[in-house]
Short mmCIF file of C-alpha atoms in Angstrom, two decimals:
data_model
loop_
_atom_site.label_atom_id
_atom_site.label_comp_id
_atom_site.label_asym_id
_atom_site.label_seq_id
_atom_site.Cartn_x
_atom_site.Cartn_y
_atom_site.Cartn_z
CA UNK P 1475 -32.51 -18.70 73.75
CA UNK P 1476 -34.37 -15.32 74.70
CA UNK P 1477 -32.62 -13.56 77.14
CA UNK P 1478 -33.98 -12.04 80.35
CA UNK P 1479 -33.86 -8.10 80.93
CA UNK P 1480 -31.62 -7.28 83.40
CA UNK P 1481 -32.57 -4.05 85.74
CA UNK P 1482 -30.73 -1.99 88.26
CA UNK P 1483 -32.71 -1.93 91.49
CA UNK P 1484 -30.56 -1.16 94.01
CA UNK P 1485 -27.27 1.39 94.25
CA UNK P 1486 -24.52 2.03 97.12
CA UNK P 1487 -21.66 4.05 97.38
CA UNK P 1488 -18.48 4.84 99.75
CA UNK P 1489 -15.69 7.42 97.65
CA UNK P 1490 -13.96 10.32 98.59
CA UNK P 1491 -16.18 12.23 98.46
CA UNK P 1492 -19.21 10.35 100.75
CA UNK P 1493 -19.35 7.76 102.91
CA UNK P 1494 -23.12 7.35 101.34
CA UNK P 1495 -25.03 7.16 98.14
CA UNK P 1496 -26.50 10.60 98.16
CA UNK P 1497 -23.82 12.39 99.72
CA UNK P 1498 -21.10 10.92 96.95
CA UNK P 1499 -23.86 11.55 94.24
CA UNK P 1500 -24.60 15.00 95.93
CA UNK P 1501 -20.73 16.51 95.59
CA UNK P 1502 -20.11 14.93 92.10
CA UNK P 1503 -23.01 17.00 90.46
CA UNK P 1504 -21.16 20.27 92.44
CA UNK P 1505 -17.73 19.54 91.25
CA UNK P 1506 -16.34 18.84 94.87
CA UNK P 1507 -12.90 17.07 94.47
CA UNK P 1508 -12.18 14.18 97.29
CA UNK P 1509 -8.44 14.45 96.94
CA UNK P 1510 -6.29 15.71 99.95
CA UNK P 1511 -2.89 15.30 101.50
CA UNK P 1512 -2.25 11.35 102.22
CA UNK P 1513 -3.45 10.91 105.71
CA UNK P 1514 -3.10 6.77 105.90
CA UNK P 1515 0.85 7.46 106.14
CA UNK P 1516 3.37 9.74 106.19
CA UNK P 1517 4.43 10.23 102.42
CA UNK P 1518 7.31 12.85 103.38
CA UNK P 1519 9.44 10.59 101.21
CA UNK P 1520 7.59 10.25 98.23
CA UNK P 1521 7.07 11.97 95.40
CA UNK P 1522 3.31 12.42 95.08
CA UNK P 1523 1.81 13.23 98.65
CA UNK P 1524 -1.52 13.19 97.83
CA UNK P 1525 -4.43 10.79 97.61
CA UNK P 1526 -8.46 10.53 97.59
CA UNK P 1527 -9.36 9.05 100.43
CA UNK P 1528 -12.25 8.40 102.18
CA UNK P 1529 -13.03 10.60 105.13
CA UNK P 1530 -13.99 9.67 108.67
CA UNK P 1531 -14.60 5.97 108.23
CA UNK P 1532 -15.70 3.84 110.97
CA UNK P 1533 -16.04 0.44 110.32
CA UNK P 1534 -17.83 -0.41 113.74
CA UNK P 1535 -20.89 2.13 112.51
CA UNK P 1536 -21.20 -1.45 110.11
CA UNK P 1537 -19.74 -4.36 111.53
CA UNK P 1538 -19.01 -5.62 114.85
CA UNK P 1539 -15.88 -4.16 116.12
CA UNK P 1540 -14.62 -8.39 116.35
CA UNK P 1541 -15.15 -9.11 112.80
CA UNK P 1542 -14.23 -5.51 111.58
CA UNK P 1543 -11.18 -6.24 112.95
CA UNK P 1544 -10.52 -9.93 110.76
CA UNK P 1545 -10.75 -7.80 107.60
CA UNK P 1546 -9.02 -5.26 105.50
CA UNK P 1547 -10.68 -2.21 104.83
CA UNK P 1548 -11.52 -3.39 101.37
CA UNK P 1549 -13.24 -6.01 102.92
CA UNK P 1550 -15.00 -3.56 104.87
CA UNK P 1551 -15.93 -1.09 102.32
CA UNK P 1552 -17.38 -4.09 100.87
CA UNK P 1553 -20.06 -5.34 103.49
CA UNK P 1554 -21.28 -1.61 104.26
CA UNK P 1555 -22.01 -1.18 101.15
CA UNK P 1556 -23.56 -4.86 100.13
CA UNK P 1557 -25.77 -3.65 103.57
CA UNK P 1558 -27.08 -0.27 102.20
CA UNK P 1559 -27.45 -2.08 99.13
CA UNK P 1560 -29.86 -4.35 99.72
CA UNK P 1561 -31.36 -1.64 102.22
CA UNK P 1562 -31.77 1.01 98.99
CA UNK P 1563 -33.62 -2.21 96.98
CA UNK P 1564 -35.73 -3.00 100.02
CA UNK P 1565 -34.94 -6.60 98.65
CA UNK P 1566 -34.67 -9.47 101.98
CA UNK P 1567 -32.78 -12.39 101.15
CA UNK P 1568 -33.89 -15.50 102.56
CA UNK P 1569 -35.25 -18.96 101.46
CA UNK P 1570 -35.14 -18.80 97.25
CA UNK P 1571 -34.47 -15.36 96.72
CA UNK P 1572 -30.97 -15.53 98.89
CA UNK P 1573 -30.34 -19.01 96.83
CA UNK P 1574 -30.65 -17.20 93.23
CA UNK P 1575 -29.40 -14.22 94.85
CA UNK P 1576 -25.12 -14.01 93.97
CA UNK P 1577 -21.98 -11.61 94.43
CA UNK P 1578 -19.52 -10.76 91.76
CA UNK P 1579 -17.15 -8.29 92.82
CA UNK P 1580 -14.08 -6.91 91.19
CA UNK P 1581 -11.21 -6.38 92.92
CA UNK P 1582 -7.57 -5.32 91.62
CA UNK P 1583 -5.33 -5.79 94.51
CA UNK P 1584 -6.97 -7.07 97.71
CA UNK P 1585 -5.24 -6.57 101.11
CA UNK P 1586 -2.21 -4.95 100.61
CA UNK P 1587 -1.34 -3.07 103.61
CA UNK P 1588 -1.93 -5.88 105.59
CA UNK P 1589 0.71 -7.54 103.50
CA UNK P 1590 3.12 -4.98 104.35
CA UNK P 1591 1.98 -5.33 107.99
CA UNK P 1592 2.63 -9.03 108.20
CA UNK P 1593 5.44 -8.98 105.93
CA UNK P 1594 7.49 -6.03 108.69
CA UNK P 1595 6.12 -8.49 112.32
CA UNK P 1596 7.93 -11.29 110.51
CA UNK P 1597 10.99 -9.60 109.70
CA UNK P 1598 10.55 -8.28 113.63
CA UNK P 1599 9.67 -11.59 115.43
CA UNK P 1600 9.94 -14.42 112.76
CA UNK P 1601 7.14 -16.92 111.88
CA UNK P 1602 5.60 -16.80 115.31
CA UNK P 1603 4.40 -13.26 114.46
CA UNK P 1604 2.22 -13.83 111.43
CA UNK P 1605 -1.33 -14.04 112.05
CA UNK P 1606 -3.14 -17.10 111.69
CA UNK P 1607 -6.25 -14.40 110.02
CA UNK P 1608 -3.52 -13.51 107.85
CA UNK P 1609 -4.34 -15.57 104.20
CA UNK P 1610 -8.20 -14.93 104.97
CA UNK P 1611 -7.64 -11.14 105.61
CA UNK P 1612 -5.60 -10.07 102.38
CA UNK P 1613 -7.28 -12.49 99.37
CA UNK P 1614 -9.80 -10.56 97.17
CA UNK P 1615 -12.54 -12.79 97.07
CA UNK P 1616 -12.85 -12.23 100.51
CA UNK P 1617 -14.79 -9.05 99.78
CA UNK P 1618 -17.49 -11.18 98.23
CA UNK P 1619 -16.97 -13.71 100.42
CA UNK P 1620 -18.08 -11.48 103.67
CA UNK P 1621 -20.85 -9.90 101.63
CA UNK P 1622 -22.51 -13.43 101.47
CA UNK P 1623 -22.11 -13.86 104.80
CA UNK P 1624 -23.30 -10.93 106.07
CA UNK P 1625 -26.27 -10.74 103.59
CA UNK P 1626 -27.21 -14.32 103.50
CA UNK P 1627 -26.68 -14.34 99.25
CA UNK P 1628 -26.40 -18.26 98.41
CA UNK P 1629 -25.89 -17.68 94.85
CA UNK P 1630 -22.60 -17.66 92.55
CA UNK P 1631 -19.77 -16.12 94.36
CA UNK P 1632 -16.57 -15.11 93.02
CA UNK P 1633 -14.06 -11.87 92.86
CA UNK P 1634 -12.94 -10.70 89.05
CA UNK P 1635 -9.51 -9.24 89.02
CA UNK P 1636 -8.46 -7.66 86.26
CA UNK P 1637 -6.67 -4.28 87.18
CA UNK P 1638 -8.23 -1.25 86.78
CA UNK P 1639 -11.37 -2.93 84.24
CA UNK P 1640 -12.41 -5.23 87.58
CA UNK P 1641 -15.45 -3.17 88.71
CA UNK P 1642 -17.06 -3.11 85.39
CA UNK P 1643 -16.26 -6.55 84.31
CA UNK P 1644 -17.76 -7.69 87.68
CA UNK P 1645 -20.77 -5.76 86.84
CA UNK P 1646 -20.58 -7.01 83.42
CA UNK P 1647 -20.61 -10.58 84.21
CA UNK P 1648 -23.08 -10.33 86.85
CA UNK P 1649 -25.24 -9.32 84.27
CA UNK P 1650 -25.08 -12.41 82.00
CA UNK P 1651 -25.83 -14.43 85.08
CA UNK P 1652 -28.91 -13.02 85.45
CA UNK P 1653 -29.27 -12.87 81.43
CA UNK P 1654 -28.63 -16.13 81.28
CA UNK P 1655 -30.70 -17.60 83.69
CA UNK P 1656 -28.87 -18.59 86.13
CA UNK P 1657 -29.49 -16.24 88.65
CA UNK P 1658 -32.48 -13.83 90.45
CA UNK P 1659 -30.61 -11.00 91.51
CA UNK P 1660 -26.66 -9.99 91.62
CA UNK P 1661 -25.08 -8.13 93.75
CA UNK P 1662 -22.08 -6.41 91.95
CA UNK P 1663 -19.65 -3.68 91.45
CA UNK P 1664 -16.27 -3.24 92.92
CA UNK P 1665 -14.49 -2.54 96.00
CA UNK P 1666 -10.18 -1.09 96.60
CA UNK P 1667 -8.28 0.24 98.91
CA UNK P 1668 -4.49 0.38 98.35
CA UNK P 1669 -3.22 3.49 99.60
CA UNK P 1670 -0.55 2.34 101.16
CA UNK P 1671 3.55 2.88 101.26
CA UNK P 1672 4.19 -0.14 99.14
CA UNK P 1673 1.16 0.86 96.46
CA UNK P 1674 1.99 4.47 96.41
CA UNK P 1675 5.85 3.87 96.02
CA UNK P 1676 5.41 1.09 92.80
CA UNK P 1677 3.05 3.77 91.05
CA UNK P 1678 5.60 6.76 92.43
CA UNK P 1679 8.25 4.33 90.55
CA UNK P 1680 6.33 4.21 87.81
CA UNK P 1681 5.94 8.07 86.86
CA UNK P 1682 2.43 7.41 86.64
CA UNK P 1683 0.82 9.18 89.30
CA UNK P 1684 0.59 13.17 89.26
CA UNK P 1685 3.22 15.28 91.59
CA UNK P 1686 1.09 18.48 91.75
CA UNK P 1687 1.36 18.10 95.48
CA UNK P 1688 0.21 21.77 96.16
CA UNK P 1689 -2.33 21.64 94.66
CA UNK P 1690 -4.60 18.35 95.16
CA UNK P 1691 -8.10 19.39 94.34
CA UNK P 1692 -6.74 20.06 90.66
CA UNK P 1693 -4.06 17.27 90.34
CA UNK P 1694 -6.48 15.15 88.84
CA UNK P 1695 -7.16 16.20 85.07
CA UNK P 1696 -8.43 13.91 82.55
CA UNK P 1697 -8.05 15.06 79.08
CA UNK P 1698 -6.21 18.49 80.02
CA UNK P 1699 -3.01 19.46 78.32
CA UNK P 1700 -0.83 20.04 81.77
CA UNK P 1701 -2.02 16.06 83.52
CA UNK P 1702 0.48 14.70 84.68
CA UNK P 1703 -0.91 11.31 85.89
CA UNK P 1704 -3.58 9.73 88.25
CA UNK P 1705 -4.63 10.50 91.58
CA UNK P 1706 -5.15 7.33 93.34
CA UNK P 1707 -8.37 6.83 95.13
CA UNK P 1708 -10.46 4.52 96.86
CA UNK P 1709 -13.75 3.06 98.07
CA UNK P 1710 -16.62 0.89 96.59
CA UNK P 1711 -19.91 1.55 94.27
CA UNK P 1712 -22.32 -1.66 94.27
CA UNK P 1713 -25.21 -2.15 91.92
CA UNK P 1714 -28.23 -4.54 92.80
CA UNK P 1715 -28.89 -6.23 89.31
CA UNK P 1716 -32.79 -7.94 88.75
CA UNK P 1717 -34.29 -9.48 86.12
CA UNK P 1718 -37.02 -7.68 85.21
CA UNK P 1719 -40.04 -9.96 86.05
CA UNK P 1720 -38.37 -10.90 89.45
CA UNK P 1721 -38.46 -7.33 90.14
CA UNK P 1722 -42.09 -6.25 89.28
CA UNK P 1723 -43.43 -9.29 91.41
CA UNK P 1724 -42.03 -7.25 94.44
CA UNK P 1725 -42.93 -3.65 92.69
CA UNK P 1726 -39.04 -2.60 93.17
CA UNK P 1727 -38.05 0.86 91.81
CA UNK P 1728 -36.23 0.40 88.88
CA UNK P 1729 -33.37 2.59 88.36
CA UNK P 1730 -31.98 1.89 85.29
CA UNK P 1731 -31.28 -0.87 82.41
CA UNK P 1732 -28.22 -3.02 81.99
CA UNK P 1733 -28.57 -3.96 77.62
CA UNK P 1734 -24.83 -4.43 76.87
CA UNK P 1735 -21.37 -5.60 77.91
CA UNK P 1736 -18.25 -5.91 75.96
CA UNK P 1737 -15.01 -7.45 77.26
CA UNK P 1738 -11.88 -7.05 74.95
CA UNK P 1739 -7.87 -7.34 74.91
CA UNK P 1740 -5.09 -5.03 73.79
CA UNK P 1741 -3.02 -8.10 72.76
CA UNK P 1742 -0.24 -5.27 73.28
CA UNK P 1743 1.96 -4.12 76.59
CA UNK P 1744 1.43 -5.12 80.29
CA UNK P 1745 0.89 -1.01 81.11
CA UNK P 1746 0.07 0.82 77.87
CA UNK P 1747 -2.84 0.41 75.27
CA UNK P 1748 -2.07 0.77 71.56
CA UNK P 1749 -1.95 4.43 70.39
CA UNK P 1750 -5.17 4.18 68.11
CA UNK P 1751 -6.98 2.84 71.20
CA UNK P 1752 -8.01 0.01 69.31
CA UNK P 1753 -8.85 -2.44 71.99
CA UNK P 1754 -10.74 0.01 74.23
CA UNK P 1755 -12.91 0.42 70.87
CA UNK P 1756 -13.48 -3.23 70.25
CA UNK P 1757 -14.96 -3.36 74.55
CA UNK P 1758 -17.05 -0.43 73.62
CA UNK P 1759 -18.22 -1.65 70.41
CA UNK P 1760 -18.77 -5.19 71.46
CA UNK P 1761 -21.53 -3.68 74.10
CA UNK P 1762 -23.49 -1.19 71.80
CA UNK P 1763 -23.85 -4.63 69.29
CA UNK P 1764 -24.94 -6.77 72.07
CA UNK P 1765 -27.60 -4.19 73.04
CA UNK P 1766 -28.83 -3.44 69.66
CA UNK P 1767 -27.64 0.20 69.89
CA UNK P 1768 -26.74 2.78 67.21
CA UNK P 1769 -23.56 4.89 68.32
CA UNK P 1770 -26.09 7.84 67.54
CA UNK P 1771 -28.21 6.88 70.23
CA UNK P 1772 -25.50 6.94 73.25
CA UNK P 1773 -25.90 10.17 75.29
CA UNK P 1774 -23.21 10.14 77.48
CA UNK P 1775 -19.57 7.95 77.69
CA UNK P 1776 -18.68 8.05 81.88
CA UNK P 1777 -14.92 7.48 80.22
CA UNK P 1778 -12.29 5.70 82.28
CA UNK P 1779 -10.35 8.92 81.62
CA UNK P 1780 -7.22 8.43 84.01
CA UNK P 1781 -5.71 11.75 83.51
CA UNK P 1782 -2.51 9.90 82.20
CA UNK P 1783 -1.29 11.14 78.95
CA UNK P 1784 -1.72 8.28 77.00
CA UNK P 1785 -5.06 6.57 78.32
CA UNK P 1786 -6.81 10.34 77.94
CA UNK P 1787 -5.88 10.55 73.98
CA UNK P 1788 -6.53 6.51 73.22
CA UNK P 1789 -9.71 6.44 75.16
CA UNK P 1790 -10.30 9.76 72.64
CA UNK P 1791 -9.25 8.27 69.78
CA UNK P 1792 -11.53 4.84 70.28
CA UNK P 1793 -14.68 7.10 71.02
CA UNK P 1794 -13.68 9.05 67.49
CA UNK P 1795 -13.49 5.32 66.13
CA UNK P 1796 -16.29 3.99 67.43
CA UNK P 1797 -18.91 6.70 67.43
CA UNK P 1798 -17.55 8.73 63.89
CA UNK P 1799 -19.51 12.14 64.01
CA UNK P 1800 -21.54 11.38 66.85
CA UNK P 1801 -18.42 11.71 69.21
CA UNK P 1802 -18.44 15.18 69.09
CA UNK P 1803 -22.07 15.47 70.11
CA UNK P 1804 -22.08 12.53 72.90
CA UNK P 1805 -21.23 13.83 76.19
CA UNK P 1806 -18.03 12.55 77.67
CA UNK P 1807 -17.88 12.71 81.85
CA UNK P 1808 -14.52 11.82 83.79
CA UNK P 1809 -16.10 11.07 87.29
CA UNK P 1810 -11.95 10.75 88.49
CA UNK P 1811 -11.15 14.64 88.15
CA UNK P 1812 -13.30 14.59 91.79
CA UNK P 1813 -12.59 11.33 92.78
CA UNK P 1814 -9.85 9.74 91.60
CA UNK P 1815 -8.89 6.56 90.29
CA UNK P 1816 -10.08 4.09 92.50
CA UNK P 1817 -8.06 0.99 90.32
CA UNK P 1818 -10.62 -1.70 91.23
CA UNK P 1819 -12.84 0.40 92.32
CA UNK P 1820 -13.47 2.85 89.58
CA UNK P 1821 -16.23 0.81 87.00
CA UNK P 1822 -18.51 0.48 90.07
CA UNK P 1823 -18.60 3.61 91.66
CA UNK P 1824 -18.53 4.75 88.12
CA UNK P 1825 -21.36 2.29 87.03
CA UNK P 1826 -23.11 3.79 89.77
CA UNK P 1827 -22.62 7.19 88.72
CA UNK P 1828 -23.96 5.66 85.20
CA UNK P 1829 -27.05 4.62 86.59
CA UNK P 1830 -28.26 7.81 88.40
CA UNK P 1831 -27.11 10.26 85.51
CA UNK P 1832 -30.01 8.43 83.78
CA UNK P 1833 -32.54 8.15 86.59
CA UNK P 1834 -32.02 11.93 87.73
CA UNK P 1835 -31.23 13.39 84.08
CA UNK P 1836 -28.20 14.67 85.05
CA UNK P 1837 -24.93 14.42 83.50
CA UNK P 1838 -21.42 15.06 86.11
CA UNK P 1839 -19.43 17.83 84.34
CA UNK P 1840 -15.62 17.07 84.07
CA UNK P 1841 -13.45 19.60 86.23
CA UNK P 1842 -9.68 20.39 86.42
CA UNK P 1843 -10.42 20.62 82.42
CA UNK P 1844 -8.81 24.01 81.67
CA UNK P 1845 -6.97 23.77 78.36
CA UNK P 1846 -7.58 20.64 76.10
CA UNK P 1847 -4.72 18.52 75.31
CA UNK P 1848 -3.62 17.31 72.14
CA UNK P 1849 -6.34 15.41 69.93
CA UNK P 1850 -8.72 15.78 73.30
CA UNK P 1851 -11.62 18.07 71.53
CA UNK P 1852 -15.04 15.87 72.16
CA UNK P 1853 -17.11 17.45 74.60
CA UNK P 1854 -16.05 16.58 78.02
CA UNK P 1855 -18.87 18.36 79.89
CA UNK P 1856 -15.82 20.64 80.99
CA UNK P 1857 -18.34 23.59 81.75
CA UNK P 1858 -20.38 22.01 84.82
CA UNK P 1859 -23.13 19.43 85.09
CA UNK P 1860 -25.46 19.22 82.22
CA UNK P 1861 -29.40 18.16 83.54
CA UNK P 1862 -31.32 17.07 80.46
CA UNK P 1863 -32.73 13.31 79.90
CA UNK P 1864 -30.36 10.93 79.45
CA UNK P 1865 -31.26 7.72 77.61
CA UNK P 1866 -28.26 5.58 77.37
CA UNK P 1867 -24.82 5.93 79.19
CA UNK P 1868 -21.66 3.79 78.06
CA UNK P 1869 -19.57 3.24 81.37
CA UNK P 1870 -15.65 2.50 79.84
CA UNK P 1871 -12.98 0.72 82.03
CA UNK P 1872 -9.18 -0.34 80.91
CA UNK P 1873 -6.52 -1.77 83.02
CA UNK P 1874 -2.86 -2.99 83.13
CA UNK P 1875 -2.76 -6.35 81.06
CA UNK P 1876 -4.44 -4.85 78.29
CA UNK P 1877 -7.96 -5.50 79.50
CA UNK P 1878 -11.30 -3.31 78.57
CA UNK P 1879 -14.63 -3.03 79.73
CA UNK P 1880 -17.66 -1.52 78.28
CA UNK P 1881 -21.10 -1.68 80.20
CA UNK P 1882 -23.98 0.14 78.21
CA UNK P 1883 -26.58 1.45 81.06
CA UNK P 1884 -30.14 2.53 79.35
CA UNK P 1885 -33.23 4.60 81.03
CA UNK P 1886 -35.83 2.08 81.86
CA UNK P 1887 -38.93 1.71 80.21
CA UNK P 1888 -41.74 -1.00 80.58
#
């Protein structure tokens, strides 16, 4: 069966560090870090204090203030950004193109302050307090479940869920739709917002987030010898995904290539990957086959780089695997030393990051990256952004389960 090529027409962005595309896009290539003081709540109590957020929303600059209101910011992150989306393609849905037209999100945890909302009026009032919006507000799917509604996109609808790999296994499955056949267009990526007491205080239990509380613009550092775990983050990147001839016939600007995807499992631990990495290198190695691509010819790896002590030297040890002498020329970008890990979130805005480091010709540099830790000696664009033309870009995402993603990104070309 010949497979269709799959383009990247459209892009959208809310993050800590923009409530916009270019904004987001604008502070990443400076080095800005997004991550601040915890403003949702007061964290007093907990042990890390700090959080990337995102800044001055306002859902009712999106959405009517009466539906804003039925959803959890997730959901809301979600529907801005499907909007300017489909507003950066200059694609209209309606008639056949909103029936071949779907929405694959990923999602990691859905609504979970409005659990913990619910959860305290019942323990206040009883069973007379819980909301009858209650189910619809806090289930996952509901974030591409608005989107359709809101954009009119009649097409295969579903929410992936798979920890911290959702965003790029949403993006990689919306691709073999559209490989396949099966759809026109996708739109994809991945959406979170969890920073919330009960969130904060499981990964506080955990040891896994960092405690450098005085310091929040540098708490997050991927691959550095003094990390001392994630930042948490959140906010939504979405991807409009074409195939190709669909495209031309409406003369779209093409942004970028989706030629590979690899899925793969630890078969391991529910929280930690094998020490030789050996899963995240089957994901990445699973895309570069399906795309036909040498390891030679990947320019950049936008890692999923955690700044966790163990996912910085695996994901370091499956690039050495995978890419033998080549990984110490590719350039390696952690897009979470500015913004975070935003669970869910991360493989979209991070796919999206993909995309225009290879339509600009710009690679993010890695900050917070003072002295290399242990085994961590590739070339993590540590000294700034790098501008030079970038031809492929492998986008990396691992979660809790034991579950990878790889989505290879290449520079169009007719």
């Amino acid at each position: 069966m010949h497979r269709k090529r799959v383009v990247v027409t459209g892009l959208s962005a809310i993050t800590p560090i923009g409530n916009d595309l270019e904004t987001s896009w604008t502070n990443l290539l400076a080095g800005t870090s997004g991550v601040a003081p915890i403003t949702r709540f007061d964290a007093a109590d907990f042990a890390t204090t700090i959080a990337a957020e995102v800044k001055g929303w306002d859902a009712t600059a999106h959405i009517p203030m009466k539906q804003a209101r039925r959803m959890e910011i997730f959901t809301q992150y979600a529907v801005a950004c499907a909007q300017a989306l489909l507003a950066h393609a200059g694609l209209e849905l309606d008639g056949e193109t909103a029936a071949r037209t779907g929405t694959i999100l990923g999602c990691g945890l859905g609504g979970l302050e409005t659990i913990e909302n619910q959860h305290a009026k019942y323990m206040e009032g009883g069973a007379r307090r819980v909301s009858p919006f209650f189910i619809p507000i806090v289930i996952g799917n509901m974030a591409p479940g608005q989107v359709a509604i809101f954009t009119g996109a009649k097409g295969p609808n579903l929410a992936i869920t798979s920890a911290c790999a959702s965003g790029t296994h949403g993006i990689g499955y919306a691709f073999t739709e559209i490989a396949m056949g099966r759809a026109d267009a996708m739109i994809t990526g991945g959406v979170e917002s969890t920073i919330s007491p009960l969130a904060v205080g499981g990964f506080c239990a955990m040891k896994a987030m960092s405690t450098r509380n005085d310091e929040p613009a540098r708490a997050s550092r991927p691959f550095d010898k003094d990390r001392d775990g994630f930042v948490m983050g959140e906010g939504c990147g979405m991807l409009l995904l074409e195939e190709l001839e669909h495209a031309r016939r409406r003369s779209a600007t093409i942004y970028g290539e989706v030629v590979g995807f690899g899925a793969s499992a630890d078969a391991f631990h529910m929280t930690a990957p094998p020490e030789d990495g050996a899963g995240m290198a089957l994901a990445m190695s699973a895309a570069l086959r399906e795309a036909g691509v040498a390891p030679a010819e990947v320019d950049c790896i936008n890692a999923h780089a955690t700044s966790t002590y163990l996912n910085d030297l695996c994901e370091t040890r499956a690039i050495k695997s995978v890419f033998g002498a080549h990984a110490k020329r590719v350039s390696v970008t952690a897009n979470k030393s500015m913004i975070g890990h935003l669970l869910g979130a991360a493989g979209g805005v991070e796919g999206v990051f993909s995309v225009l480091s290879l339509y600009h010709g710009a690679i993010p540099g890695t900050v917070n990256l003072d002295n290399p830790g242990d085994e961590c000696d590739l070339d993590y664009t540590a000294q700034g952004t790098v501008r030079r033309r970038v031809d492929y870009v492998l986008s990396n995402s691992f979660g809790f389960g034991g579950t990878n993603g790889s989505v290879l990104f290449k520079r169009f070309e007719d």
